[in-house]
Short mmCIF file of C-alpha atoms and ligand atoms in Angstrom, two decimals:
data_model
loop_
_atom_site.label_atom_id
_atom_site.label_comp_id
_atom_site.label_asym_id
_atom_site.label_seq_id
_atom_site.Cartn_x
_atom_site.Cartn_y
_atom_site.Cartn_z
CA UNK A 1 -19.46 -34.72 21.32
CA UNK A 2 -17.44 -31.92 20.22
CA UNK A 3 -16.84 -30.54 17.09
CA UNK A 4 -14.10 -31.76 15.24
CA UNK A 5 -12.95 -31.09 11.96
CA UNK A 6 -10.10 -33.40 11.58
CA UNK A 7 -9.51 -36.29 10.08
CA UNK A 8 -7.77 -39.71 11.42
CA UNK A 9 -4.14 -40.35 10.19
CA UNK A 10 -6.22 -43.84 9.16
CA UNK A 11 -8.68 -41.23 6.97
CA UNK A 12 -5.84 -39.00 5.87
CA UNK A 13 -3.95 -42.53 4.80
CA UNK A 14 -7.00 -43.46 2.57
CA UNK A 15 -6.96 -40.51 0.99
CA UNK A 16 -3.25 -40.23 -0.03
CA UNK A 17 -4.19 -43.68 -1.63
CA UNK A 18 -6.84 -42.73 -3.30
CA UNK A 19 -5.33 -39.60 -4.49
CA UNK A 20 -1.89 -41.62 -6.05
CA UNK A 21 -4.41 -44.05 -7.58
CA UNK A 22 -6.94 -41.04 -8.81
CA UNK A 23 -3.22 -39.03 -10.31
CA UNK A 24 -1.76 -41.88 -11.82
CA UNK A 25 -4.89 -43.95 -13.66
CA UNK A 26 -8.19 -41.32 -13.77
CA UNK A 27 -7.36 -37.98 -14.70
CA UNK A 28 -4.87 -38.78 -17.39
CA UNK A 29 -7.94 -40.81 -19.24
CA UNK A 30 -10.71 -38.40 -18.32
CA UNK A 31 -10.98 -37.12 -21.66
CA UNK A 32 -11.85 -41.14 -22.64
CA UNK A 33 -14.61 -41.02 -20.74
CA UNK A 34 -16.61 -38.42 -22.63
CA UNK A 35 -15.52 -39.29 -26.20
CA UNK A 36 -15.75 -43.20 -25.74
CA UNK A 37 -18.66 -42.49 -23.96
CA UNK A 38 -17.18 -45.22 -21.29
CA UNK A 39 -15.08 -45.98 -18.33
CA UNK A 40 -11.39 -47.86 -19.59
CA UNK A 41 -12.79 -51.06 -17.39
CA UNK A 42 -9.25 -50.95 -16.39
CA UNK A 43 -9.44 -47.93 -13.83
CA UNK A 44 -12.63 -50.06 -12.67
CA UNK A 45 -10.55 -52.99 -12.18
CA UNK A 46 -7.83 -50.74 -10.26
CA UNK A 47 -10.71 -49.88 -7.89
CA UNK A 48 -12.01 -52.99 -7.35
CA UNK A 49 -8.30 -54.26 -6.73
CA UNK A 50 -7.69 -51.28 -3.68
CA UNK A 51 -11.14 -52.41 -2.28
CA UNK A 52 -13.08 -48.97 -2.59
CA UNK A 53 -16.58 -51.01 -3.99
CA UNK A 54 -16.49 -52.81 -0.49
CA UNK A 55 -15.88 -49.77 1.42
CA UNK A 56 -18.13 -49.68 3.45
CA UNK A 57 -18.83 -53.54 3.43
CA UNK A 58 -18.08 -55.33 7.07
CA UNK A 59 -14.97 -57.11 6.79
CA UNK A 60 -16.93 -60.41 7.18
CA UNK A 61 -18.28 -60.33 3.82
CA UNK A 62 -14.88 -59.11 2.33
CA UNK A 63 -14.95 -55.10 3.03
CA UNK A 64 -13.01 -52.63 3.82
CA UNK A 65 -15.43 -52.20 6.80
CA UNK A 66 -15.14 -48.38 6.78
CA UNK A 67 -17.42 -45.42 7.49
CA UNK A 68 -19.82 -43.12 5.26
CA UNK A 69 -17.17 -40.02 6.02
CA UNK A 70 -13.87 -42.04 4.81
CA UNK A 71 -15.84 -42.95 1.44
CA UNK A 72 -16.73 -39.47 1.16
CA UNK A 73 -13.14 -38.99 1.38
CA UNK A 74 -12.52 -41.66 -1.61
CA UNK A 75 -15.26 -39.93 -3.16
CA UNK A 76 -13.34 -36.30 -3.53
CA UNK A 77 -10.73 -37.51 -4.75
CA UNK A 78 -12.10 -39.32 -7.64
CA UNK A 79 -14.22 -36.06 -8.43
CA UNK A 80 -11.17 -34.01 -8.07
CA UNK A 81 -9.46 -36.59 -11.05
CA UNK A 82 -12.71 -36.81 -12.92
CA UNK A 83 -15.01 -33.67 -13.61
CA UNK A 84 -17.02 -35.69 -15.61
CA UNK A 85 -18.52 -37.32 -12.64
CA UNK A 86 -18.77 -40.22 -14.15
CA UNK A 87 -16.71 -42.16 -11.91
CA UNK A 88 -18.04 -40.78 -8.71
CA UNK A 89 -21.59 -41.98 -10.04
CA UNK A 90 -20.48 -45.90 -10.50
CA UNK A 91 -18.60 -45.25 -6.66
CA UNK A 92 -21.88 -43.33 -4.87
CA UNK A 93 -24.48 -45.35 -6.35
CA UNK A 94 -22.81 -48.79 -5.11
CA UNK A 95 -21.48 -47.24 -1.98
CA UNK A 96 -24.98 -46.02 -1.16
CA UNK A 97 -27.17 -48.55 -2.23
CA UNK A 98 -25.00 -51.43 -1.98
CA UNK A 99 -25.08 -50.58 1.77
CA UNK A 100 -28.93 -50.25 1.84
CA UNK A 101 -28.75 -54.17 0.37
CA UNK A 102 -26.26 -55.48 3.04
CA UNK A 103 -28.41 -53.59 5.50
CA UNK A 104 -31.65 -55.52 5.12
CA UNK A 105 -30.56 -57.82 2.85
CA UNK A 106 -30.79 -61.23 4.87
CA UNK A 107 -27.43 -63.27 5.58
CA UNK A 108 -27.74 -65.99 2.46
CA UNK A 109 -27.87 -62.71 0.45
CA UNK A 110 -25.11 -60.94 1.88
CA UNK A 111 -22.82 -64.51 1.13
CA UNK A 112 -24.51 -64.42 -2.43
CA UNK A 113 -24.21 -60.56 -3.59
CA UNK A 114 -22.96 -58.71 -0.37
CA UNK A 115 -19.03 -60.66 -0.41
CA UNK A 116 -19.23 -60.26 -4.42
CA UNK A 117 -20.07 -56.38 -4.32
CA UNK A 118 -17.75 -56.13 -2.13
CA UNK A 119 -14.83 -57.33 -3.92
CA UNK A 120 -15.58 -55.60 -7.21
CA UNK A 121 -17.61 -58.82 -8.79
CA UNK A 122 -21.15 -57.16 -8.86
CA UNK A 123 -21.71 -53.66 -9.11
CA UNK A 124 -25.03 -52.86 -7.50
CA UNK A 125 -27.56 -49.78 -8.89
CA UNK A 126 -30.77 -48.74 -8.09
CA UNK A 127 -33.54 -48.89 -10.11
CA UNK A 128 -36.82 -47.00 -8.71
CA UNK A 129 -37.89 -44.60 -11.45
CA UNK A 130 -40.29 -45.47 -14.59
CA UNK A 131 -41.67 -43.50 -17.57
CA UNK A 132 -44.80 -43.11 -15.24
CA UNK A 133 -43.23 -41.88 -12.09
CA UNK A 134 -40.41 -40.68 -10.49
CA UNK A 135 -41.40 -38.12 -7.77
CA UNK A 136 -44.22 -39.80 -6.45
CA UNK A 137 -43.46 -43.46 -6.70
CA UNK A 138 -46.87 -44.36 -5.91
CA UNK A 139 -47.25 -44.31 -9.50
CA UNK A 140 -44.75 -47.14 -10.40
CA UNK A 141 -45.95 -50.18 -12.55
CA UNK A 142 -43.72 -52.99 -11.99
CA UNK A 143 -44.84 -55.57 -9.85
CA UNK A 144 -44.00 -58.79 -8.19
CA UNK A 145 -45.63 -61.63 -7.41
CA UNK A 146 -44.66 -64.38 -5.37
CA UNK A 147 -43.97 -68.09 -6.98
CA UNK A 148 -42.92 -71.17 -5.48
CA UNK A 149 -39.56 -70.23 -3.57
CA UNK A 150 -39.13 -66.84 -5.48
CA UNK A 151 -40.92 -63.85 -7.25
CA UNK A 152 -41.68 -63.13 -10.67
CA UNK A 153 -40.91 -59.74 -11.90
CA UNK A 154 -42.38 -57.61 -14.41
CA UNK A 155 -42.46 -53.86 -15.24
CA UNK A 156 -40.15 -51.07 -16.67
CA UNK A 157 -37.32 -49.16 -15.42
CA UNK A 158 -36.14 -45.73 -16.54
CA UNK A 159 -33.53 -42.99 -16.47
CA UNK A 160 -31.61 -45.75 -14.40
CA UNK A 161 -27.76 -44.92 -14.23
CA UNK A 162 -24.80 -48.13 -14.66
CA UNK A 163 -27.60 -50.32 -16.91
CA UNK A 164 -24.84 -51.10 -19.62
CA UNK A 165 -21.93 -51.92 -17.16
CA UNK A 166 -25.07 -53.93 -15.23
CA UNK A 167 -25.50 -55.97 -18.21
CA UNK A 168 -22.52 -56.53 -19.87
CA UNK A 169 -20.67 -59.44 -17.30
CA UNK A 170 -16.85 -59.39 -17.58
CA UNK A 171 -16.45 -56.12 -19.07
CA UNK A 172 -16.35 -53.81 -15.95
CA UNK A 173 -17.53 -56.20 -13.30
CA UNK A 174 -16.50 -60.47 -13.75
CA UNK A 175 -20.90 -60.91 -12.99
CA UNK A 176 -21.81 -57.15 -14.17
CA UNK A 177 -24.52 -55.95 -12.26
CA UNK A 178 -28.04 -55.30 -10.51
CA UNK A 179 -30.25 -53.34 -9.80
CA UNK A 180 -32.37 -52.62 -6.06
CA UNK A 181 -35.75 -52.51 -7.74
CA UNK A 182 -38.84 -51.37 -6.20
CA UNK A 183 -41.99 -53.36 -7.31
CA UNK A 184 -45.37 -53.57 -5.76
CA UNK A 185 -46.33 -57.02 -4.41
CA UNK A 186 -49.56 -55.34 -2.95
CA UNK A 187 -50.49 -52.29 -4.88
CA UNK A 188 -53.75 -51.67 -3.04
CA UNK A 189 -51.61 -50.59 -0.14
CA UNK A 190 -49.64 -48.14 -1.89
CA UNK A 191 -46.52 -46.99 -0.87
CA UNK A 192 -46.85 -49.70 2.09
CA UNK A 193 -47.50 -52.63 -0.54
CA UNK A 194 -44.19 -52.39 -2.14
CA UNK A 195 -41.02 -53.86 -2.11
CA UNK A 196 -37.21 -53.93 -3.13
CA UNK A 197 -35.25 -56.90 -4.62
CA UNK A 198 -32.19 -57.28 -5.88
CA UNK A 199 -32.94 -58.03 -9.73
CA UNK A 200 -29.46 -58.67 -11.86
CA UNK A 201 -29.75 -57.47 -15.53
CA UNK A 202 -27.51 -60.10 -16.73
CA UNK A 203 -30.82 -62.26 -16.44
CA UNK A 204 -31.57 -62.79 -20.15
CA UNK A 205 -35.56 -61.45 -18.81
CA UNK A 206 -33.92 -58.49 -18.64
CA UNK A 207 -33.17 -56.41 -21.66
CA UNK A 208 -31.66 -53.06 -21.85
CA UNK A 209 -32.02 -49.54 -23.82
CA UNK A 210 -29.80 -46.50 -23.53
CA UNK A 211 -30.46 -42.87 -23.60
CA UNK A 212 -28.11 -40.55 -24.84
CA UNK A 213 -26.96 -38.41 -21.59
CA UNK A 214 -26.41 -35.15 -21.44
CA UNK A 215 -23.13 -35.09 -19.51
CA UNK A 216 -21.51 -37.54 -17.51
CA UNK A 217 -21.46 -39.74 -20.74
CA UNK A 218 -18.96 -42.72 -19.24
CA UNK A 219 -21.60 -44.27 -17.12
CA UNK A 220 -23.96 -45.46 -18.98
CA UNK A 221 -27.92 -44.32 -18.45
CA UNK A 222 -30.99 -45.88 -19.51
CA UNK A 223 -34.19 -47.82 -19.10
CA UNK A 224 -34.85 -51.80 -18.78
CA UNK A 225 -37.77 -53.79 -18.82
CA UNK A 226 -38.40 -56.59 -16.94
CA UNK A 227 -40.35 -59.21 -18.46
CA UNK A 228 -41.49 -61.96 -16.38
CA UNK A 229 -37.98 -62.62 -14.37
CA UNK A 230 -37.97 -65.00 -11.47
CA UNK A 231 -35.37 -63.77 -8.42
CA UNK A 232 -35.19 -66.31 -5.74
CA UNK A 233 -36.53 -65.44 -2.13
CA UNK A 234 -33.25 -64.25 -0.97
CA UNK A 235 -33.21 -61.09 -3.48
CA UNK A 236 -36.07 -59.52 -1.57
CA UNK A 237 -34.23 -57.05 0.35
CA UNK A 238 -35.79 -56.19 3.90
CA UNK A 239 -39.59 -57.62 4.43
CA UNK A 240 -42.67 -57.54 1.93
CA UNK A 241 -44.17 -54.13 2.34
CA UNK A 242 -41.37 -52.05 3.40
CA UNK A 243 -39.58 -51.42 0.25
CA UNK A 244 -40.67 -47.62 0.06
CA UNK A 245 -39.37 -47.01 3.73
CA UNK A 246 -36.15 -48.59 3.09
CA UNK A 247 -35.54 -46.95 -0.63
CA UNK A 248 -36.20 -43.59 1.05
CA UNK A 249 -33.07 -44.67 3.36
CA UNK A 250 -31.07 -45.31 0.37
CA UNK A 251 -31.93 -41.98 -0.88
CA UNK A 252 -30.39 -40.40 2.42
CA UNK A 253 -27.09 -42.05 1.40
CA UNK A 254 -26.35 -41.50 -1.85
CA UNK A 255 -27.96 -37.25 -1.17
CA UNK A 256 -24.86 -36.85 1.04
CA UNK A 257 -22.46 -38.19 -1.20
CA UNK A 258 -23.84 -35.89 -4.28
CA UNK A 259 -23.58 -33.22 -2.19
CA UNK A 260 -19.83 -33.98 -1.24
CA UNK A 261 -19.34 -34.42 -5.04
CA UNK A 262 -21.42 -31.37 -5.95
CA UNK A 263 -19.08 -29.24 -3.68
CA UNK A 264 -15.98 -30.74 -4.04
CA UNK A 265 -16.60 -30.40 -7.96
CA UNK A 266 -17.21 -26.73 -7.85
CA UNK A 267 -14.01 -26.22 -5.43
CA UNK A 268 -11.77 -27.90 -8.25
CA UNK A 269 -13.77 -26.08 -11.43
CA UNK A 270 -12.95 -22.82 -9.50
CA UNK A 271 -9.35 -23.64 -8.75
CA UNK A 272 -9.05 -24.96 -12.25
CA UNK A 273 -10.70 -21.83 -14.25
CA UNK A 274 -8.33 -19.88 -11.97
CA UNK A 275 -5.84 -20.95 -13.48
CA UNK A 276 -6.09 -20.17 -16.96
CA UNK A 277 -7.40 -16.79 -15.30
CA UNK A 278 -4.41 -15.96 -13.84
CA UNK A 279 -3.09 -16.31 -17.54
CA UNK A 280 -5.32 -14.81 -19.63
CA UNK A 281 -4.91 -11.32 -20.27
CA UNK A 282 -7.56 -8.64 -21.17
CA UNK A 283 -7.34 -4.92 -21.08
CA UNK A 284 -3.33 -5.13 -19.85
CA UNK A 285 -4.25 -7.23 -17.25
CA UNK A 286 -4.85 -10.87 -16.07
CA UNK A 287 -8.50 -12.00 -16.37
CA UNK A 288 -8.26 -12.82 -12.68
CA UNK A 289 -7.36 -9.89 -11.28
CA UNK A 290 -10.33 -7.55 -12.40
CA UNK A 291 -12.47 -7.59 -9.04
CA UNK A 292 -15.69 -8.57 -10.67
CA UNK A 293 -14.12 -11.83 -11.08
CA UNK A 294 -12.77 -11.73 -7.77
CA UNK A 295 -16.02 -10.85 -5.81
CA UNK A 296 -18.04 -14.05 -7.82
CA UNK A 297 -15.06 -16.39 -6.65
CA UNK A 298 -15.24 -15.48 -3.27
CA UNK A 299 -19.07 -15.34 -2.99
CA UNK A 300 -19.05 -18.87 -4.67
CA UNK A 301 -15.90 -19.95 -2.56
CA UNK A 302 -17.69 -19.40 0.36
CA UNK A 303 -20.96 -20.88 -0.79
CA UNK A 304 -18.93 -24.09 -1.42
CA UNK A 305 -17.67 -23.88 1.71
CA UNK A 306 -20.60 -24.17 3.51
CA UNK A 307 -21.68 -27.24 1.17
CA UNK A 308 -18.98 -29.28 2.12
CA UNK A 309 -18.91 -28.67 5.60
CA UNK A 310 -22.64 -29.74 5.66
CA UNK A 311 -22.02 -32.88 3.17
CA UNK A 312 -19.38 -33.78 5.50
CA UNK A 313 -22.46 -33.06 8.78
CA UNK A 314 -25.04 -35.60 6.28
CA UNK A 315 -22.20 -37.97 5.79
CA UNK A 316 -21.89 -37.94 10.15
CA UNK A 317 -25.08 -37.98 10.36
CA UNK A 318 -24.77 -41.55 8.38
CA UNK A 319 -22.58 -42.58 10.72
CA UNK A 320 -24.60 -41.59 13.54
CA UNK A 321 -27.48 -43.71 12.44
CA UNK A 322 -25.80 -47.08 12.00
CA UNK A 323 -24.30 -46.30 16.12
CA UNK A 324 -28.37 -45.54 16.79
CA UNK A 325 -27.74 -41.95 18.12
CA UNK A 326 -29.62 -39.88 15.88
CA UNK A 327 -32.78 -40.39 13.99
CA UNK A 328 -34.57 -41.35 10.89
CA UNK A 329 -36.36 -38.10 10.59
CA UNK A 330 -32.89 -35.90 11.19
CA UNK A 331 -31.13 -38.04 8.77
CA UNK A 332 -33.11 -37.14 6.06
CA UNK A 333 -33.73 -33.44 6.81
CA UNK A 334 -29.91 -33.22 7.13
CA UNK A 335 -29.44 -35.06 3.83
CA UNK A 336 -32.24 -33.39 1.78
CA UNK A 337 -30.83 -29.74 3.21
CA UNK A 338 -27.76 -30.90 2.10
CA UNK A 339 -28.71 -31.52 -1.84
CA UNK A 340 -30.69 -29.23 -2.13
CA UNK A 341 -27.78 -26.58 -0.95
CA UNK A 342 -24.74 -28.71 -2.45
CA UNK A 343 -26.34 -28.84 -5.94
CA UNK A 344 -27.43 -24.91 -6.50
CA UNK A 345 -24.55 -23.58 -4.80
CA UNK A 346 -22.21 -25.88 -7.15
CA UNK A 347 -24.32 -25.06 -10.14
CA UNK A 348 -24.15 -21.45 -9.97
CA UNK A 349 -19.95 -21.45 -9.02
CA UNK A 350 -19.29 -23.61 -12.15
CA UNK A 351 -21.41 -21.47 -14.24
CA UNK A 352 -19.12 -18.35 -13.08
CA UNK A 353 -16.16 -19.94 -13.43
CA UNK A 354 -16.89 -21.39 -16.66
CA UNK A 355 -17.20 -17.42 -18.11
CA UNK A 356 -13.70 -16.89 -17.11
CA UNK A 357 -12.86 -18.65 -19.90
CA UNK A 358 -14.26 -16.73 -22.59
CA UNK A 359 -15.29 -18.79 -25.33
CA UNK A 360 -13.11 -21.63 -24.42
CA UNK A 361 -15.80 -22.29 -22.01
CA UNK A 362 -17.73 -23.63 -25.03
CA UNK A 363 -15.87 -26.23 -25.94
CA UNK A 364 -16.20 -30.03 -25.24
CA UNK A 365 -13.08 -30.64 -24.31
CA UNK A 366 -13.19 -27.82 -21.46
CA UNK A 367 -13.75 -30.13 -17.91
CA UNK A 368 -15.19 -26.80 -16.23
CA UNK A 369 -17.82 -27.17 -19.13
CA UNK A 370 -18.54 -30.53 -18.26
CA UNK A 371 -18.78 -30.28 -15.19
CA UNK A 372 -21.63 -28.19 -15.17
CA UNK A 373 -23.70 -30.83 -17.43
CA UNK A 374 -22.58 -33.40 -14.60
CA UNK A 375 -24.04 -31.22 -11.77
CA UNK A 376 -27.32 -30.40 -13.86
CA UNK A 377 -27.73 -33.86 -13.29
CA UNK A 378 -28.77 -33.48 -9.78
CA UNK A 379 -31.19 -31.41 -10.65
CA UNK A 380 -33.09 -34.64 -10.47
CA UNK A 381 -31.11 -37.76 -9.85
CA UNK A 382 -32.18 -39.68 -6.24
CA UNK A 383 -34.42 -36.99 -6.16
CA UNK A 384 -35.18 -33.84 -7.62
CA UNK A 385 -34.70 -30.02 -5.93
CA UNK A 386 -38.05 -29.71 -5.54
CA UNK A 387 -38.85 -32.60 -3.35
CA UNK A 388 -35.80 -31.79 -1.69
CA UNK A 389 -37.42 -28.47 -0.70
CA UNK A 390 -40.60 -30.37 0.42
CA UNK A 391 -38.93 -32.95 2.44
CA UNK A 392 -36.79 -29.89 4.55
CA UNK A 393 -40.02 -28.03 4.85
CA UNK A 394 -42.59 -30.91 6.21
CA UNK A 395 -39.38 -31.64 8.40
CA UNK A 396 -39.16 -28.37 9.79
CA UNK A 397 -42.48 -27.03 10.12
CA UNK A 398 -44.11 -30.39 10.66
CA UNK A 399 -46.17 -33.36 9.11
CA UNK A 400 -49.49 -31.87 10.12
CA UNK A 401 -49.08 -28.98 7.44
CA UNK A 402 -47.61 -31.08 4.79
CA UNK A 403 -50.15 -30.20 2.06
CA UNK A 404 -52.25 -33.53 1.27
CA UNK A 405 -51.97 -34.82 -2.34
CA UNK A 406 -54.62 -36.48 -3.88
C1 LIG B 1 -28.77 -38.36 -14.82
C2 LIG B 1 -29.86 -39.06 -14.10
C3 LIG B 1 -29.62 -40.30 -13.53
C4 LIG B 1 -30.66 -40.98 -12.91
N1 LIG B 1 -30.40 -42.23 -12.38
C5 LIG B 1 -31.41 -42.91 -11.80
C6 LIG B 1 -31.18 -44.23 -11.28
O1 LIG B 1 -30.07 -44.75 -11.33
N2 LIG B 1 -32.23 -44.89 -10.74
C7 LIG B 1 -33.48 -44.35 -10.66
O2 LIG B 1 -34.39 -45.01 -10.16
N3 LIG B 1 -33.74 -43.11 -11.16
C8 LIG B 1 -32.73 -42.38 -11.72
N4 LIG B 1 -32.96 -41.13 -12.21
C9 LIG B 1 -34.32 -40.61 -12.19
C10 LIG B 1 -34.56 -39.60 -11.08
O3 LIG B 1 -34.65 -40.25 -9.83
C11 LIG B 1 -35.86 -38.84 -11.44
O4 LIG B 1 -35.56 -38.03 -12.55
C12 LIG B 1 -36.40 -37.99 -10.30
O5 LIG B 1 -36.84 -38.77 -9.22
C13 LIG B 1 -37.56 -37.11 -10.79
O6 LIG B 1 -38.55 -37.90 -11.39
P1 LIG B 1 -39.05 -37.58 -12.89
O7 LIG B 1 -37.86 -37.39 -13.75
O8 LIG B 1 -40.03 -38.61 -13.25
O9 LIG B 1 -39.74 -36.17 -12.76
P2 LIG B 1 -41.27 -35.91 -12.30
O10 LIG B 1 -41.55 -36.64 -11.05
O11 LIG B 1 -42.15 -36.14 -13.46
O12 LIG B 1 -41.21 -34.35 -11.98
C14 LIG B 1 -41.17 -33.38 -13.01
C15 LIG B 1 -40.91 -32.03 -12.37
O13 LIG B 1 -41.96 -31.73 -11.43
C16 LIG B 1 -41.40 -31.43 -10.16
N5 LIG B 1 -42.29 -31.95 -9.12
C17 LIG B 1 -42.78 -33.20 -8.99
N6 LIG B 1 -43.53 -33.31 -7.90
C18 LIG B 1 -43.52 -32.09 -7.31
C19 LIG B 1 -44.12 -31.54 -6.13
N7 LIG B 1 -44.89 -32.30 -5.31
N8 LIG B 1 -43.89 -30.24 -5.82
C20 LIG B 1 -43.12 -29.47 -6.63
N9 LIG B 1 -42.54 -29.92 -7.76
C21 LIG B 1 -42.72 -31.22 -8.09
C22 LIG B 1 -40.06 -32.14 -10.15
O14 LIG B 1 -39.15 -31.52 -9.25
C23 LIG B 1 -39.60 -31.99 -11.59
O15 LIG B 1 -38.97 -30.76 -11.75
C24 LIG B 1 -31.93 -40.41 -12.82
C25 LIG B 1 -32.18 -39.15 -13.38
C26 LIG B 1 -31.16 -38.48 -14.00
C27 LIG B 1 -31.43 -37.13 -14.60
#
């Protein structure tokens, strides 16, 4: 196949959408999101209404049918309207693990949730992480056991992003939300006795705390604990026992999205601290015209560069796997690369740009400031730098030397 770095007119249409939508309803209301500490469910609404939660959905179940490199597209241009990142969470985490659930969820599911997700009824989250474990999910508590024609449920969730707009039906969503939820149904297999279900938190089993976040305050983000609730059979999402395998697929999707986000973010913080650089005067000059500036821009220019053309290689490499060309194992090495580059390289630009400011950097209102508390969220969310470094390595120089934990 040859390279190619152009879009479809089809791709290029989406995104002129997406872009008049992003102009006219996000980016006046950004400054909402941080001070309410919410999304306006209307902009929700107005997303539900162009069809981008069923992007990706086939058109069967009421999608747009689309590939993972046209909702990356979507995705830049809500993180170009919203440096809070807020809004690109609610779109990757649904895009990415609402897919994972059509995937291997089986076809009474996909006419239950799948045709509802896809029209902007049901948001869907994920829901892997506890206050005993996140890296090594071996460690999780929750577990299911089977009853009559379901599961029971019970265990704790933490750190979990969209719990509020899960909960709360009729607000953001008309049936709010759920949750793919990894529980163990064997737990003396380990990471081969466990498995995902689709567990909504309107269920009144289900109750709800928030945290207060750091940045990216309009999603909400928080823990939930499951106590005793009954799913029926069709919530288990791919077979008993493979839950692990399949959440480390999900991972894979939404990794290429935050890196799209990551570097599209620090493209727009640059171009936007720019700005008031060009402006700014120090010394009988603009700020952005002493060469020190200049040399950090284009060092960081260039590093984002490189991000996004290898967020927009993970997001092909998406693609490539659901037309069976390329392979698990490459997936995820592209993927994990990806992060792991996406998130420092972003990190460090927005940190540079923010100085341009001066002390207006310091302020709340400043979306170059916020945007670096939205990025230090990948630090860790769908997995953490670190065990993006040890995924890349064990890819690279092979299983037989990854280091054996205890
Ligand atoms: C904003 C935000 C949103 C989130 N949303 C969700 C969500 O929606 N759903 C969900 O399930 N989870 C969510 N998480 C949780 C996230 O997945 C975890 O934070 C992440 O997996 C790390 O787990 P932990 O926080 O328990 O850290 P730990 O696993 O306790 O790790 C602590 C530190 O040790 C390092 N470390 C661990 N193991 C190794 C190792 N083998 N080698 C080297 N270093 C290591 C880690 O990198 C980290 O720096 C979210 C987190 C954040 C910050």
């Amino acid at each position: 196949m040859p390279v190619d770095f152009e879009f479809a007119k089809e791709q290029e249409d989406v995104r002129s959408t997406v872009r008049e939508f992003a102009e006219k309803y996000i980016a006046p209301r950004v400054v909402e999101f941080e001070e309410k500490q919410l999304i306006p469910p209307e902009i929700v609404r107005e997303m539900s209404r162009l069809g981008l939660f069923g992007i990706l959905f086939p058109e069967q179940y009421g999608g747009l049918g689309l590939d993972p490199v046209t909702a990356g597209i979507v995705l830049e241009e809500i993180v170009r309207a919203d440096l809070t990142f807020s809004l690109a969470v609610a779109y990757l985490v649904h895009t990415s693990w609402g897919y994972v659930a059509y995937k291997y969820g089986n076809e009474e599911f996909r006419e239950d949730v799948i045709r509802r997700a896809a029209t902007g009824d049901v948001w869907i989250g994920i829901a892997t992480t506890e206050p005993g474990a996140g890296s090594d999910l071996t460690g999780i508590a929750t577990a299911a056991r089977r009853d009559g024609d379901g599961y029971v449920i019970a265990g704790e969730k933490a750190y979990i992003s969209g719990v509020r707009e899960a909960k709360e039906r009729g607000v953001w969503f008309p049936d709010g939300g759920g949750h793919v939820t990894l529980a163990y149904t064997d737990k003396s297999k380990q990471h081969r006795g466990m498995t995902l279900f689709f567990v909504p938190l309107t269920d009144p089993n289900v109750s709800i705390r928030l945290e207060k976040e750091f940045g990216r305050k309009g999603w909400s983000f928080g823990s939930f604990v499951l106590s005793d609730v009954r799913v029926p059979e069709r919530y288990r999402i791919g077979e008993e026992g493979r839950g692990f395998y399949i959440a480390m697929e999900g991972f894979d999707h939404a990794r290429a999205y935050i890196a799209l986000a990551c570097a599209v973010g620090g493209k727009r913080a640059i171009e936007l601290a720019l700005e008031y650089a060009k402006q700014r005067r120090a010394f009988g000059q603009p700020v952005a015209s002493f060469q020190g500036v200049q040399f950090q821009l284009a060092d960081n220019w260039a590093a984002l560069e490189a991000a996004h053309a290898l967020a927009y290689k993970a997001l092909w490499a998406l693609k490539m796997e659901q037309e069976g060309r390329i392979g698990r194992f490459e997936v995820t090495r592209i993927t994990a690369s990806a992060k792991l580059f996406a998130v420092q390289a972003a990190k460090r630009a927005i940190d540079d740009a923010l100085r341009w400011y001066g002390a207006y950097g310091y302020t709340e209102e400043n979306p170059v400031a916020l945007a670096l508390k939205a990025v230090k969220s990948y630090d860790w969310a769908e997995g953490s730098l670190d065990i993006m470094r040890l995924i890349v390595a064990r890819e690279v120089v092979g299983r037989e030397y990854t280091s054996k934990r205890k």
